[in-house]
C-alpha cells in the first residue's frame, strides 16, 4: 500500500522560508514521480513542482521558479520542497501526489494532467504580509 505524508507547513511572514516534506512508503525511488500541488481558497488546484526518476530536471510552476526547490532523499524515501522568499499569494493547502510502475514515472504525466493514483493529506502554508 502506498502512503504519502506531507508535513512542514505553518505560519510565516512574507520573505520567510519553509521546507515541506513528503514521506513516501510503498514506492521505490528507482521508479517514481512525486509532485507538489497547492490549493488556495476559491482557486483551482495548481501544480507547484515535480521530481521523478525518469526526468533529468524537475518541473516548477512559473509562479515559484527561482524561489522554490524540490529535492529527494532516496535513503529516507522523502521529497522536500524548499520554499524561500515566500509571498502572501503562496498561502494554500499543499499536498503531494505520486505515481510509479504502471502509472508512469515521468513528470510529463503531471504536465499532461493525467491520473495520479496516490495522494497524501495536505499541509497548510500561511504567509502573512
CSV table of C-alpha atoms in Angstrom, one decimal:
chain,number,residue,atom,x,y,z
A,1,UNK,CA,0.0,0.0,0.0
A,2,UNK,CA,1.3,3.4,-1.0
A,3,UNK,CA,1.1,6.1,1.6
A,4,UNK,CA,2.2,9.8,1.4
A,5,UNK,CA,2.6,12.0,4.4
A,6,UNK,CA,3.1,15.7,3.9
A,7,UNK,CA,4.4,17.9,6.7
A,8,UNK,CA,6.2,21.1,7.4
A,9,UNK,CA,3.5,23.7,6.8
A,10,UNK,CA,3.0,26.6,9.1
A,11,UNK,CA,2.7,30.4,9.5
A,12,UNK,CA,5.5,32.5,8.2
A,13,UNK,CA,6.0,36.2,7.3
A,14,UNK,CA,6.4,37.3,3.8
A,15,UNK,CA,10.0,36.9,2.7
A,16,UNK,CA,10.5,33.9,5.0
A,17,UNK,CA,11.1,30.2,4.3
A,18,UNK,CA,9.6,26.9,4.9
A,19,UNK,CA,10.6,23.3,4.0
A,20,UNK,CA,7.8,20.9,3.2
A,21,UNK,CA,8.4,17.1,3.4
A,22,UNK,CA,6.6,14.3,1.6
A,23,UNK,CA,7.4,11.0,3.2
A,24,UNK,CA,6.5,8.1,0.9
A,25,UNK,CA,6.1,4.4,1.7
A,26,UNK,CA,5.2,1.6,-0.6
A,27,UNK,CA,7.0,3.0,-3.7
A,28,UNK,CA,10.6,2.7,-4.8
A,29,UNK,CA,12.6,5.7,-5.6
A,30,UNK,CA,14.1,3.8,-8.6
A,31,UNK,CA,10.7,4.3,-10.4
A,32,UNK,CA,8.6,7.2,-9.2
A,33,UNK,CA,7.4,10.7,-9.6
A,34,UNK,CA,6.3,12.9,-6.8
A,35,UNK,CA,4.6,16.2,-7.4
A,36,UNK,CA,3.5,19.1,-5.1
A,37,UNK,CA,0.2,20.8,-5.6
A,38,UNK,CA,-1.5,23.6,-3.8
A,39,UNK,CA,-5.0,24.8,-3.5
A,40,UNK,CA,-6.0,28.2,-2.2
A,41,UNK,CA,-9.5,29.2,-1.2
A,42,UNK,CA,-11.6,30.0,-4.2
A,43,UNK,CA,-8.9,28.9,-6.6
A,44,UNK,CA,-8.2,25.8,-8.7
A,45,UNK,CA,-5.6,23.3,-7.6
A,46,UNK,CA,-2.2,24.2,-9.1
A,47,UNK,CA,0.8,22.1,-9.8
A,48,UNK,CA,3.8,23.6,-7.9
A,49,UNK,CA,6.7,21.3,-8.7
A,50,UNK,CA,7.5,17.7,-9.7
A,51,UNK,CA,10.5,15.4,-9.5
A,52,UNK,CA,10.9,12.0,-10.9
A,53,UNK,CA,13.3,9.1,-11.5
A,54,UNK,CA,12.8,9.5,-15.3
A,55,UNK,CA,13.4,13.2,-15.8
A,56,UNK,CA,16.8,15.0,-15.7
A,57,UNK,CA,15.2,18.2,-14.5
A,58,UNK,CA,12.5,19.0,-12.1
A,59,UNK,CA,9.4,21.0,-13.1
A,60,UNK,CA,8.3,24.2,-11.5
A,61,UNK,CA,5.3,26.4,-11.9
A,62,UNK,CA,6.3,29.9,-13.3
A,63,UNK,CA,4.9,31.4,-10.1
A,64,UNK,CA,7.5,29.7,-8.0
A,65,UNK,CA,10.6,29.4,-10.2
A,66,UNK,CA,13.7,30.8,-8.6
A,67,UNK,CA,12.1,30.7,-5.1
A,68,UNK,CA,11.2,27.0,-4.6
A,69,UNK,CA,13.4,24.0,-4.9
A,70,UNK,CA,12.3,20.4,-5.0
A,71,UNK,CA,14.7,17.6,-4.0
A,72,UNK,CA,14.6,13.9,-3.0
A,73,UNK,CA,16.4,11.7,-0.5
A,74,UNK,CA,16.1,8.1,-1.5
A,75,UNK,CA,17.6,6.9,1.8
A,76,UNK,CA,14.6,8.4,3.6
A,77,UNK,CA,12.0,7.9,0.8
A,78,UNK,CA,11.2,11.6,1.2
A,79,UNK,CA,10.8,14.5,-1.2
A,80,UNK,CA,11.3,18.0,0.0
A,81,UNK,CA,10.0,21.4,-1.2
A,82,UNK,CA,12.2,24.2,0.0
A,83,UNK,CA,10.2,27.4,-0.2
A,84,UNK,CA,12.1,30.7,0.0
A,85,UNK,CA,11.1,34.3,-0.4
A,86,UNK,CA,7.5,33.4,0.4
A,87,UNK,CA,4.7,35.7,-0.6
A,88,UNK,CA,1.2,36.0,0.7
A,89,UNK,CA,-0.1,34.6,-2.6
A,90,UNK,CA,1.7,31.3,-1.7
A,91,UNK,CA,-0.8,30.8,1.1
A,92,UNK,CA,-2.5,27.5,0.3
A,93,UNK,CA,-3.0,23.9,1.3
A,94,UNK,CA,0.0,22.0,-0.1
A,95,UNK,CA,-0.4,18.3,-1.0
A,96,UNK,CA,1.9,15.7,-2.5
A,97,UNK,CA,0.9,13.1,-5.1
A,98,UNK,CA,2.8,10.2,-6.6
A,99,UNK,CA,2.8,7.7,-9.3
A,100,UNK,CA,5.0,4.7,-10.1
A,101,UNK,CA,5.1,1.5,-12.1
A,102,UNK,CA,2.2,1.1,-14.5
A,103,UNK,CA,1.0,4.6,-13.8
A,104,UNK,CA,4.3,6.1,-15.0
A,105,UNK,CA,7.3,7.8,-13.6
A,106,UNK,CA,7.8,11.0,-15.6
A,107,UNK,CA,6.6,14.4,-14.7
A,108,UNK,CA,5.2,14.6,-18.2
A,109,UNK,CA,2.3,12.8,-16.7
A,110,UNK,CA,1.7,15.7,-14.4
A,111,UNK,CA,2.1,18.2,-17.2
A,112,UNK,CA,-0.5,16.3,-19.2
A,113,UNK,CA,-2.8,16.3,-16.2
A,114,UNK,CA,-3.1,12.5,-16.3
A,115,UNK,CA,-4.2,10.4,-13.4
A,116,UNK,CA,-2.1,10.3,-10.3
A,117,UNK,CA,-3.1,7.4,-8.1
A,118,UNK,CA,-1.5,8.3,-4.8
A,119,UNK,CA,-2.3,11.4,-2.7
A,120,UNK,CA,-1.4,12.5,0.8
A,121,UNK,CA,-3.2,14.8,3.1
A,122,UNK,CA,-2.2,18.4,2.8
A,123,UNK,CA,-0.2,20.7,5.0
A,124,UNK,CA,-1.3,24.3,5.4
A,125,UNK,CA,1.1,27.1,4.5
A,126,UNK,CA,0.1,30.6,5.6
A,127,UNK,CA,2.2,33.6,4.6
A,128,UNK,CA,1.4,36.9,6.3
A,129,UNK,CA,2.1,40.2,4.8
